[in-house]
C-alpha cells in the first residue's frame, strides 16, 4: 500500500466553488549554513460541501488529479477560525 501524504494548514481563500486555498508552513534546512528557515506553500484543495471558511485549520490529503492544479482534498476540519464580521461602515 502506498503512503498517502497528508498535511495540516490554514485556509486563506474560499472564493472558488468547491475549491479552497490552503497555506502550509514547512521548515527547511539550508544546505550550507544548516540554518532552519520557514517557507509557506499554498495548495489548492477540493472541498466537496463548501463547508470550509477562511482561517480554519484543516488536514488535506493527496488524491488523484482533480483539475489542472488541484491534487489535494480536505479530509477534515481540525478547528474553526475566528474571523469577525465587520460592516464596511465600521472600517472608516
PDB file of C-alpha atoms in Angstrom, residues 3-73:
ATOM      1  CA  UNK A   3       1.995   6.129   1.592  1.00  0.00           C
ATOM      2  CA  UNK A   4      -0.728   8.740   1.398  1.00  0.00           C
ATOM      3  CA  UNK A   5       0.656  12.207   2.054  1.00  0.00           C
ATOM      4  CA  UNK A   6      -1.250  14.471   4.394  1.00  0.00           C
ATOM      5  CA  UNK A   7      -0.573  17.974   5.667  1.00  0.00           C
ATOM      6  CA  UNK A   8      -2.083  20.443   8.104  1.00  0.00           C
ATOM      7  CA  UNK A   9      -2.637  24.034   7.034  1.00  0.00           C
ATOM      8  CA  UNK A  10      -4.792  27.130   7.296  1.00  0.00           C
ATOM      9  CA  UNK A  11      -7.371  28.181   4.715  1.00  0.00           C
ATOM     10  CA  UNK A  12      -6.568  31.548   3.152  1.00  0.00           C
ATOM     11  CA  UNK A  13      -9.213  31.735   0.399  1.00  0.00           C
ATOM     12  CA  UNK A  14     -12.625  30.203  -0.349  1.00  0.00           C
ATOM     13  CA  UNK A  15     -13.626  32.290  -3.366  1.00  0.00           C
ATOM     14  CA  UNK A  16     -13.833  29.362  -5.809  1.00  0.00           C
ATOM     15  CA  UNK A  17     -16.640  26.820  -5.977  1.00  0.00           C
ATOM     16  CA  UNK A  18     -15.694  23.559  -4.187  1.00  0.00           C
ATOM     17  CA  UNK A  19     -12.054  24.687  -4.003  1.00  0.00           C
ATOM     18  CA  UNK A  20     -10.079  26.230  -1.159  1.00  0.00           C
ATOM     19  CA  UNK A  21      -6.543  27.581  -0.960  1.00  0.00           C
ATOM     20  CA  UNK A  22      -4.633  26.059   1.958  1.00  0.00           C
ATOM     21  CA  UNK A  23      -1.394  27.599   3.238  1.00  0.00           C
ATOM     22  CA  UNK A  24       1.023  25.061   4.730  1.00  0.00           C
ATOM     23  CA  UNK A  25       4.101  26.127   6.708  1.00  0.00           C
ATOM     24  CA  UNK A  26       7.175  23.956   6.221  1.00  0.00           C
ATOM     25  CA  UNK A  27      10.627  24.054   7.788  1.00  0.00           C
ATOM     26  CA  UNK A  28      13.748  23.531   5.713  1.00  0.00           C
ATOM     27  CA  UNK A  29      17.450  23.448   6.436  1.00  0.00           C
ATOM     28  CA  UNK A  30      19.924  25.483   4.431  1.00  0.00           C
ATOM     29  CA  UNK A  31      22.342  23.031   2.769  1.00  0.00           C
ATOM     30  CA  UNK A  32      25.485  25.027   3.540  1.00  0.00           C
ATOM     31  CA  UNK A  33      24.771  27.020   6.699  1.00  0.00           C
ATOM     32  CA  UNK A  34      22.468  24.472   8.405  1.00  0.00           C
ATOM     33  CA  UNK A  35      20.122  27.277   9.405  1.00  0.00           C
ATOM     34  CA  UNK A  36      16.458  26.334   9.759  1.00  0.00           C
ATOM     35  CA  UNK A  37      14.019  28.584   7.911  1.00  0.00           C
ATOM     36  CA  UNK A  38      10.284  28.545   7.267  1.00  0.00           C
ATOM     37  CA  UNK A  39       8.534  28.618   3.921  1.00  0.00           C
ATOM     38  CA  UNK A  40       4.823  28.982   3.175  1.00  0.00           C
ATOM     39  CA  UNK A  41       3.428  26.813   0.372  1.00  0.00           C
ATOM     40  CA  UNK A  42      -0.113  27.214  -0.976  1.00  0.00           C
ATOM     41  CA  UNK A  43      -2.100  24.222  -2.224  1.00  0.00           C
ATOM     42  CA  UNK A  44      -5.476  24.128  -3.954  1.00  0.00           C
ATOM     43  CA  UNK A  45      -7.680  21.542  -2.266  1.00  0.00           C
ATOM     44  CA  UNK A  46     -11.104  20.125  -3.090  1.00  0.00           C
ATOM     45  CA  UNK A  47     -13.895  20.917  -0.612  1.00  0.00           C
ATOM     46  CA  UNK A  48     -16.933  18.941  -1.787  1.00  0.00           C
ATOM     47  CA  UNK A  49     -19.565  20.506   0.509  1.00  0.00           C
ATOM     48  CA  UNK A  50     -18.173  24.080   0.584  1.00  0.00           C
ATOM     49  CA  UNK A  51     -18.148  23.971   4.386  1.00  0.00           C
ATOM     50  CA  UNK A  52     -14.676  25.454   4.984  1.00  0.00           C
ATOM     51  CA  UNK A  53     -14.248  29.094   5.957  1.00  0.00           C
ATOM     52  CA  UNK A  54     -11.234  31.405   5.953  1.00  0.00           C
ATOM     53  CA  UNK A  55      -8.882  30.861   8.916  1.00  0.00           C
ATOM     54  CA  UNK A  56      -9.989  27.252   9.540  1.00  0.00           C
ATOM     55  CA  UNK A  57      -7.259  24.744  10.361  1.00  0.00           C
ATOM     56  CA  UNK A  58      -7.664  21.697   8.094  1.00  0.00           C
ATOM     57  CA  UNK A  59      -5.993  18.421   7.171  1.00  0.00           C
ATOM     58  CA  UNK A  60      -5.502  17.827   3.435  1.00  0.00           C
ATOM     59  CA  UNK A  61      -4.659  14.503   1.805  1.00  0.00           C
ATOM     60  CA  UNK A  62      -3.150  13.750  -1.573  1.00  0.00           C
ATOM     61  CA  UNK A  63      -5.547  12.451  -4.215  1.00  0.00           C
ATOM     62  CA  UNK A  64      -5.727  11.850  -7.952  1.00  0.00           C
ATOM     63  CA  UNK A  65      -5.570  14.948 -10.199  1.00  0.00           C
ATOM     64  CA  UNK A  66      -8.955  16.691  -9.994  1.00  0.00           C
ATOM     65  CA  UNK A  67      -8.070  19.584 -12.296  1.00  0.00           C
ATOM     66  CA  UNK A  68      -5.005  21.231 -13.797  1.00  0.00           C
ATOM     67  CA  UNK A  69      -3.645  22.358 -10.405  1.00  0.00           C
ATOM     68  CA  UNK A  70      -5.812  20.539  -7.802  1.00  0.00           C
ATOM     69  CA  UNK A  71      -4.137  17.427  -6.341  1.00  0.00           C
ATOM     70  CA  UNK A  72      -5.363  17.646  -2.732  1.00  0.00           C
ATOM     71  CA  UNK A  73      -8.641  17.072  -0.876  1.00  0.00           C
TER      72      UNK A  73
END
